[in-house]
CSV table of C-alpha atoms and ligand atoms in Angstrom, one decimal:
chain,number,residue,atom,x,y,z
A,1,UNK,CA,45.7,-0.2,-26.2
A,2,UNK,CA,44.0,-3.3,-24.7
A,3,UNK,CA,40.6,-4.1,-26.2
A,4,UNK,CA,37.3,-4.3,-24.3
A,5,UNK,CA,36.6,-8.0,-23.9
A,6,UNK,CA,34.6,-8.3,-20.7
A,7,UNK,CA,31.3,-6.7,-19.4
A,8,UNK,CA,30.0,-6.4,-15.9
A,9,UNK,CA,26.3,-6.7,-15.4
A,10,UNK,CA,25.3,-5.8,-11.9
A,11,UNK,CA,22.0,-7.7,-11.1
A,12,UNK,CA,22.0,-7.6,-7.3
A,13,UNK,CA,19.7,-4.6,-6.7
A,14,UNK,CA,16.3,-5.0,-5.0
A,15,UNK,CA,14.2,-3.6,-7.7
A,16,UNK,CA,12.0,-1.8,-5.2
A,17,UNK,CA,10.5,0.5,-7.9
A,18,UNK,CA,8.8,-2.4,-9.6
A,19,UNK,CA,7.6,-4.3,-6.5
A,20,UNK,CA,5.6,-6.5,-5.9
A,21,UNK,CA,6.7,-8.3,-9.1
A,22,UNK,CA,10.3,-8.3,-8.0
A,23,UNK,CA,9.5,-9.9,-4.6
A,24,UNK,CA,10.2,-13.3,-6.2
A,25,UNK,CA,11.3,-12.6,-9.8
A,26,UNK,CA,14.6,-10.7,-10.4
A,27,UNK,CA,13.9,-7.4,-12.0
A,28,UNK,CA,16.3,-8.3,-14.8
A,29,UNK,CA,14.1,-11.3,-15.7
A,30,UNK,CA,10.9,-9.3,-16.1
A,31,UNK,CA,9.6,-9.8,-19.6
A,32,UNK,CA,9.7,-7.1,-22.3
A,33,UNK,CA,7.4,-8.3,-25.1
A,34,UNK,CA,8.4,-12.0,-25.0
A,35,UNK,CA,11.8,-12.2,-23.3
A,36,UNK,CA,13.5,-11.1,-20.2
A,37,UNK,CA,15.1,-7.6,-20.1
A,38,UNK,CA,18.4,-9.3,-19.5
A,39,UNK,CA,18.1,-11.2,-22.8
A,40,UNK,CA,18.3,-7.8,-24.7
A,41,UNK,CA,21.3,-6.7,-22.7
A,42,UNK,CA,23.3,-9.9,-23.3
A,43,UNK,CA,22.4,-9.8,-27.0
A,44,UNK,CA,23.8,-6.2,-27.1
A,45,UNK,CA,27.0,-7.3,-25.3
A,46,UNK,CA,27.6,-10.2,-27.7
A,47,UNK,CA,26.9,-8.0,-30.7
A,48,UNK,CA,29.6,-5.6,-29.4
A,49,UNK,CA,32.1,-8.4,-29.4
A,50,UNK,CA,32.1,-9.0,-25.6
A,51,UNK,CA,33.7,-12.4,-24.9
A,52,UNK,CA,33.0,-12.7,-21.2
A,53,UNK,CA,30.1,-11.5,-19.1
A,54,UNK,CA,30.4,-11.1,-15.3
A,55,UNK,CA,27.1,-11.1,-13.5
A,56,UNK,CA,27.2,-9.5,-10.0
A,57,UNK,CA,24.3,-11.3,-8.3
A,58,UNK,CA,22.7,-11.4,-4.9
A,59,UNK,CA,20.3,-13.2,-2.7
A,60,UNK,CA,17.1,-14.3,-4.6
A,61,UNK,CA,18.7,-14.0,-8.0
A,62,UNK,CA,19.5,-17.7,-8.7
A,63,UNK,CA,16.9,-17.7,-11.5
A,64,UNK,CA,19.3,-15.6,-13.6
A,65,UNK,CA,22.0,-18.3,-13.5
A,66,UNK,CA,19.3,-20.9,-14.4
A,67,UNK,CA,18.1,-18.8,-17.3
A,68,UNK,CA,21.5,-19.1,-18.9
A,69,UNK,CA,21.6,-22.9,-18.5
A,70,UNK,CA,19.9,-25.9,-20.1
A,71,UNK,CA,16.3,-26.6,-19.0
A,72,UNK,CA,16.5,-30.3,-19.8
A,73,UNK,CA,12.8,-31.3,-19.4
A,74,UNK,CA,11.6,-28.3,-21.4
A,75,UNK,CA,14.0,-28.9,-24.2
A,76,UNK,CA,13.0,-32.6,-24.4
A,77,UNK,CA,9.3,-31.6,-24.5
A,78,UNK,CA,9.8,-29.0,-27.2
A,79,UNK,CA,11.8,-31.6,-29.2
A,80,UNK,CA,9.1,-34.2,-28.7
A,81,UNK,CA,6.4,-31.8,-29.9
A,82,UNK,CA,8.4,-30.8,-32.9
A,83,UNK,CA,8.6,-27.1,-31.8
A,84,UNK,CA,12.1,-26.9,-33.2
A,85,UNK,CA,12.1,-23.2,-34.0
A,86,UNK,CA,11.3,-22.3,-30.3
A,87,UNK,CA,13.9,-24.9,-29.1
A,88,UNK,CA,16.6,-23.5,-31.5
A,89,UNK,CA,15.9,-19.9,-30.2
A,90,UNK,CA,16.4,-21.1,-26.6
A,91,UNK,CA,19.6,-23.0,-27.4
A,92,UNK,CA,21.1,-20.1,-29.4
A,93,UNK,CA,20.9,-17.9,-26.3
A,94,UNK,CA,22.9,-20.3,-24.1
A,95,UNK,CA,26.5,-19.2,-23.3
A,96,UNK,CA,29.6,-20.9,-24.7
A,97,UNK,CA,31.2,-22.9,-22.0
A,98,UNK,CA,33.0,-20.4,-19.7
A,99,UNK,CA,31.5,-17.3,-21.3
A,100,UNK,CA,29.7,-16.2,-18.1
A,101,UNK,CA,30.9,-15.8,-14.5
A,102,UNK,CA,28.7,-15.1,-11.4
A,103,UNK,CA,30.0,-13.3,-8.4
A,104,UNK,CA,27.9,-12.6,-5.3
A,105,UNK,CA,27.4,-9.1,-3.8
A,106,UNK,CA,26.4,-10.1,-0.3
A,107,UNK,CA,24.5,-6.8,0.4
A,108,UNK,CA,23.2,-4.3,-2.1
A,109,UNK,CA,25.5,-1.5,-1.0
A,110,UNK,CA,25.3,0.4,-4.3
A,111,UNK,CA,26.3,0.2,-8.0
A,112,UNK,CA,29.9,1.1,-7.2
A,113,UNK,CA,30.2,-1.7,-4.7
A,114,UNK,CA,28.6,-4.1,-7.2
A,115,UNK,CA,31.2,-3.3,-9.9
A,116,UNK,CA,34.0,-3.5,-7.3
A,117,UNK,CA,32.9,-7.1,-6.6
A,118,UNK,CA,33.9,-8.1,-10.1
A,119,UNK,CA,37.5,-6.8,-9.8
A,120,UNK,CA,39.3,-10.1,-9.6
A,121,UNK,CA,37.5,-11.5,-12.7
A,122,UNK,CA,38.1,-8.3,-14.7
A,123,UNK,CA,41.8,-8.0,-13.8
A,124,UNK,CA,44.0,-5.4,-15.5
A,125,UNK,CA,42.1,-4.5,-18.6
A,126,UNK,CA,39.4,-2.0,-19.8
A,127,UNK,CA,35.9,-3.3,-19.4
A,128,UNK,CA,32.3,-2.5,-20.0
A,129,UNK,CA,29.5,-1.9,-17.4
A,130,UNK,CA,26.0,-2.4,-18.6
A,131,UNK,CA,23.0,-1.6,-16.4
A,132,UNK,CA,20.8,-4.6,-16.9
A,133,UNK,CA,17.5,-2.8,-16.5
A,134,UNK,CA,18.2,-0.3,-19.3
A,135,UNK,CA,17.4,-1.5,-22.8
A,136,UNK,CA,18.8,0.7,-25.6
A,137,UNK,CA,17.0,0.2,-28.9
A,138,UNK,CA,19.8,1.0,-31.3
A,139,UNK,CA,21.6,-0.3,-34.4
A,140,UNK,CA,24.5,-0.7,-34.0
A,141,UNK,CA,23.9,-1.3,-30.3
A,142,UNK,CA,24.9,1.3,-27.8
A,143,UNK,CA,27.8,-0.7,-26.4
A,144,UNK,CA,29.2,-1.3,-29.8
A,145,UNK,CA,29.1,2.5,-30.5
A,146,UNK,CA,31.0,3.1,-27.2
A,147,UNK,CA,33.6,0.4,-27.9
A,148,UNK,CA,34.3,2.0,-31.4
A,149,UNK,CA,34.9,5.3,-29.6
A,150,UNK,CA,37.2,3.6,-27.1
A,151,UNK,CA,39.1,1.8,-29.8
A,152,UNK,CA,39.8,5.3,-31.4
A,153,UNK,CA,40.6,7.4,-28.3
A,154,UNK,CA,41.0,5.1,-25.3
A,155,UNK,CA,40.4,6.2,-21.8
A,156,UNK,CA,37.0,6.1,-20.2
A,157,UNK,CA,33.9,6.4,-22.4
A,158,UNK,CA,30.5,7.0,-20.8
A,159,UNK,CA,27.2,6.6,-22.7
A,160,UNK,CA,24.9,9.5,-22.2
A,161,UNK,CA,21.5,10.6,-23.5
A,162,UNK,CA,20.0,14.1,-23.5
A,163,UNK,CA,17.0,14.3,-21.1
A,164,UNK,CA,14.6,17.2,-20.4
A,165,UNK,CA,16.0,19.7,-17.9
A,166,UNK,CA,13.1,18.9,-15.6
A,167,UNK,CA,14.3,15.3,-15.3
A,168,UNK,CA,18.0,15.7,-14.6
A,169,UNK,CA,17.5,15.3,-10.8
A,170,UNK,CA,16.8,11.6,-11.4
A,171,UNK,CA,20.1,10.7,-13.0
A,172,UNK,CA,23.9,11.0,-12.9
A,173,UNK,CA,24.7,14.1,-15.0
A,174,UNK,CA,27.8,15.1,-16.9
A,175,UNK,CA,29.7,18.4,-16.5
A,176,UNK,CA,30.7,19.0,-20.1
A,177,UNK,CA,33.8,20.4,-21.7
A,178,UNK,CA,34.5,20.7,-25.4
A,179,UNK,CA,32.1,18.9,-27.8
A,180,UNK,CA,33.0,17.2,-31.1
A,181,UNK,CA,29.8,15.9,-32.6
A,182,UNK,CA,28.4,13.2,-30.3
A,183,UNK,CA,31.6,13.2,-28.2
A,184,UNK,CA,31.9,15.5,-25.2
A,185,UNK,CA,34.9,15.9,-23.0
A,186,UNK,CA,33.9,15.5,-19.4
A,187,UNK,CA,35.1,17.8,-16.6
A,188,UNK,CA,33.0,16.3,-13.9
A,189,UNK,CA,29.7,14.6,-13.1
A,190,UNK,CA,27.2,14.6,-10.3
A,191,UNK,CA,24.8,12.0,-9.0
A,192,UNK,CA,21.1,13.1,-8.9
A,193,UNK,CA,21.7,16.9,-8.8
A,194,UNK,CA,19.0,18.9,-7.0
A,195,UNK,CA,16.5,20.4,-9.5
A,196,UNK,CA,17.9,23.5,-11.3
A,197,UNK,CA,21.6,22.8,-10.4
A,198,UNK,CA,22.5,20.2,-13.1
A,199,UNK,CA,25.7,21.1,-15.1
A,200,UNK,CA,24.0,19.8,-18.3
A,201,UNK,CA,21.1,17.7,-19.5
A,202,UNK,CA,23.4,14.8,-20.5
A,203,UNK,CA,22.4,11.9,-18.2
A,204,UNK,CA,24.6,8.8,-17.7
A,205,UNK,CA,22.5,6.2,-19.3
A,206,UNK,CA,23.7,2.8,-18.2
A,207,UNK,CA,26.6,1.9,-20.5
A,208,UNK,CA,30.2,2.6,-19.6
A,209,UNK,CA,33.7,1.7,-20.7
A,210,UNK,CA,36.0,2.0,-17.8
A,211,UNK,CA,39.8,1.5,-17.2
A,212,UNK,CA,40.7,-1.0,-14.5
A,213,UNK,CA,42.1,1.8,-12.2
A,214,UNK,CA,38.5,2.4,-11.3
A,215,UNK,CA,38.8,-0.5,-8.8
A,216,UNK,CA,41.4,1.3,-6.8
A,217,UNK,CA,39.0,4.4,-6.7
A,218,UNK,CA,36.2,2.1,-5.6
A,219,UNK,CA,38.2,0.4,-2.9
A,220,UNK,CA,37.8,3.4,-0.6
A,221,UNK,CA,34.1,2.3,-0.3
A,222,UNK,CA,32.9,5.8,0.5
A,223,UNK,CA,29.2,6.2,0.6
A,224,UNK,CA,27.6,8.9,-1.6
A,225,UNK,CA,24.0,9.8,-2.7
A,226,UNK,CA,21.4,7.7,-1.0
A,227,UNK,CA,24.0,6.3,1.4
A,228,UNK,CA,25.2,4.0,-1.4
A,229,UNK,CA,28.7,3.4,-2.8
A,230,UNK,CA,28.3,5.2,-6.1
A,231,UNK,CA,30.1,4.4,-9.3
A,232,UNK,CA,29.8,8.1,-10.2
A,233,UNK,CA,31.9,9.2,-7.2
A,234,UNK,CA,34.7,6.8,-8.0
A,235,UNK,CA,34.7,8.0,-11.6
A,236,UNK,CA,35.0,11.6,-10.4
A,237,UNK,CA,38.1,10.5,-8.3
A,238,UNK,CA,39.6,8.8,-11.3
A,239,UNK,CA,39.0,11.8,-13.5
A,240,UNK,CA,41.9,13.6,-11.8
A,241,UNK,CA,44.3,11.3,-13.6
A,242,UNK,CA,42.5,9.9,-16.6
A,243,UNK,CA,40.6,11.1,-19.7
A,244,UNK,CA,36.8,10.8,-19.6
A,245,UNK,CA,34.5,11.3,-22.5
A,246,UNK,CA,30.8,11.2,-22.7
A,247,UNK,CA,29.3,9.8,-25.9
A,248,UNK,CA,25.8,10.6,-26.9
A,249,UNK,CA,25.0,7.3,-28.5
A,250,UNK,CA,22.3,7.0,-31.2
A,251,UNK,CA,19.3,5.1,-30.1
A,252,UNK,CA,16.2,5.1,-27.8
A,253,UNK,CA,16.8,4.4,-24.1
A,254,UNK,CA,14.2,2.5,-22.1
A,255,UNK,CA,14.6,2.5,-18.3
A,256,UNK,CA,12.9,-0.7,-17.4
A,257,UNK,CA,13.6,-0.3,-13.7
A,258,UNK,CA,10.6,2.0,-13.4
A,259,UNK,CA,6.9,1.1,-13.9
A,260,UNK,CA,6.2,3.5,-16.7
A,261,UNK,CA,9.6,2.9,-18.4
A,262,UNK,CA,8.8,-0.9,-18.4
A,263,UNK,CA,5.4,-0.3,-19.9
A,264,UNK,CA,6.8,2.0,-22.6
A,265,UNK,CA,9.5,-0.5,-23.5
A,266,UNK,CA,6.9,-3.2,-23.9
A,267,UNK,CA,4.7,-1.1,-26.1
A,268,UNK,CA,7.5,0.5,-28.2
A,269,UNK,CA,9.4,-2.8,-28.8
A,270,UNK,CA,6.2,-4.7,-29.6
A,271,UNK,CA,5.1,-2.1,-32.1
A,272,UNK,CA,8.5,-2.5,-33.8
A,273,UNK,CA,8.4,-6.2,-34.1
A,274,UNK,CA,7.6,-7.4,-37.6
A,275,UNK,CA,5.7,-10.5,-36.3
A,276,UNK,CA,3.7,-8.6,-33.6
A,277,UNK,CA,3.7,-5.0,-34.7
A,278,UNK,CA,0.3,-4.8,-36.6
A,279,UNK,CA,-1.6,-6.8,-33.9
A,280,UNK,CA,0.1,-4.7,-31.1
A,281,UNK,CA,-0.9,-1.5,-32.8
A,282,UNK,CA,-4.5,-2.6,-33.2
A,283,UNK,CA,-4.6,-3.5,-29.5
A,284,UNK,CA,-3.1,-0.2,-28.4
A,285,UNK,CA,-5.5,1.8,-30.7
A,286,UNK,CA,-8.5,-0.1,-29.4
A,287,UNK,CA,-7.5,0.7,-25.8
A,288,UNK,CA,-7.0,4.4,-26.6
A,289,UNK,CA,-10.3,4.5,-28.4
A,290,UNK,CA,-12.0,3.3,-25.2
B,1,UTP,P1,19.1,0.6,-9.6
B,1,UTP,O1,19.2,1.5,-8.4
B,1,UTP,O2,18.4,1.0,-10.8
B,1,UTP,O3,18.5,-0.8,-9.1
B,1,UTP,O4,20.6,0.1,-9.9
B,1,UTP,P2,17.8,-1.3,-7.9
B,1,UTP,O5,18.5,-0.8,-6.6
B,1,UTP,O6,17.5,-2.7,-8.1
B,1,UTP,O7,16.4,-0.5,-8.1
B,1,UTP,P3,15.3,0.2,-7.1
B,1,UTP,O8,15.7,1.6,-7.0
B,1,UTP,O9,15.3,-0.5,-5.8
B,1,UTP,O10,14.0,0.0,-7.8
B,1,UTP,C1,21.0,-0.1,-11.3
B,1,UTP,C2,21.5,-1.6,-11.4
B,1,UTP,O11,22.5,-1.8,-10.5
B,1,UTP,C3,22.2,-3.0,-9.8
B,1,UTP,C4,20.7,-3.2,-9.9
B,1,UTP,O12,20.4,-4.6,-9.9
B,1,UTP,C5,20.4,-2.6,-11.2
B,1,UTP,O13,20.3,-3.5,-12.3
B,1,UTP,N1,22.7,-2.9,-8.4
B,1,UTP,C6,22.3,-1.8,-7.7
B,1,UTP,C7,23.4,-3.9,-7.8
B,1,UTP,O14,23.8,-4.9,-8.5
B,1,UTP,N2,23.8,-3.7,-6.5
B,1,UTP,C8,23.5,-2.6,-5.8
B,1,UTP,O15,23.9,-2.6,-4.6
B,1,UTP,C9,22.7,-1.6,-6.4
């Protein structure tokens, strides 16, 4: 079985739910506590052993490429001022030469289309897809948990989290077969099912391990929910010939693509930080006390 070495991070979306901030700043570079959302995702990928990250970018997203490069003047200033700990943290996040590729999605036609744009760089091996606006607070990280499952059973492994029944209409939802602990056989999935019609409360949460045959399924470029080329629809097509499992990973999911999700991520992750937690708690309590 081939190992999972590469991850696709689609960052070409418009981020309309968090406008106006995303008019000039890519959603994936909005800060959570003190670093961009994307910084958490790249750290999760590296901790899972990912060797190569493919960003699918679009117009107005150049700042993402710049974020993962030297900022020569800033680095010189930090050095001159003796701020070596800050400088070291910046340098530690930079990619190894050749660790990152950038491919352009020329129009935001949907998540499925974005993933398809990475096909030549991924080639003929299993790979991860990580939604770069979803932070999963977990140890080990969510992707590492999925890769461990893939190393054991192969096939396609989709990260899911249980959501309240009243929320299933917002997500891709899994049709479940047999369950073995956190692992659930998948018999189907639907994108944003109308309220009351969801086949389960297991929502597809933004972490996937997929086999390269998904690219042939995506090549049809059929439009689905919202008029977009959906990854979910291609997975359903692939399901006819390949095993799919959902894995209910351990951890807390923060959807930072949404205003309240972004706010919750900031509060929750600040409260957990050893250096900021006590001050963050005092600030939140003071606000609540009015
Ligand atoms: P979303 O639907 O959450 O992102 O897609 P969006 O389209 O940016 O958000 P809204 O709804 O307008 O607020 C999940 C991820 O897939 C990427 C997005 O950048 C996001 O990180 N994506 C989506 C693409 O790269 N290309 C697309 O065509 C669509």
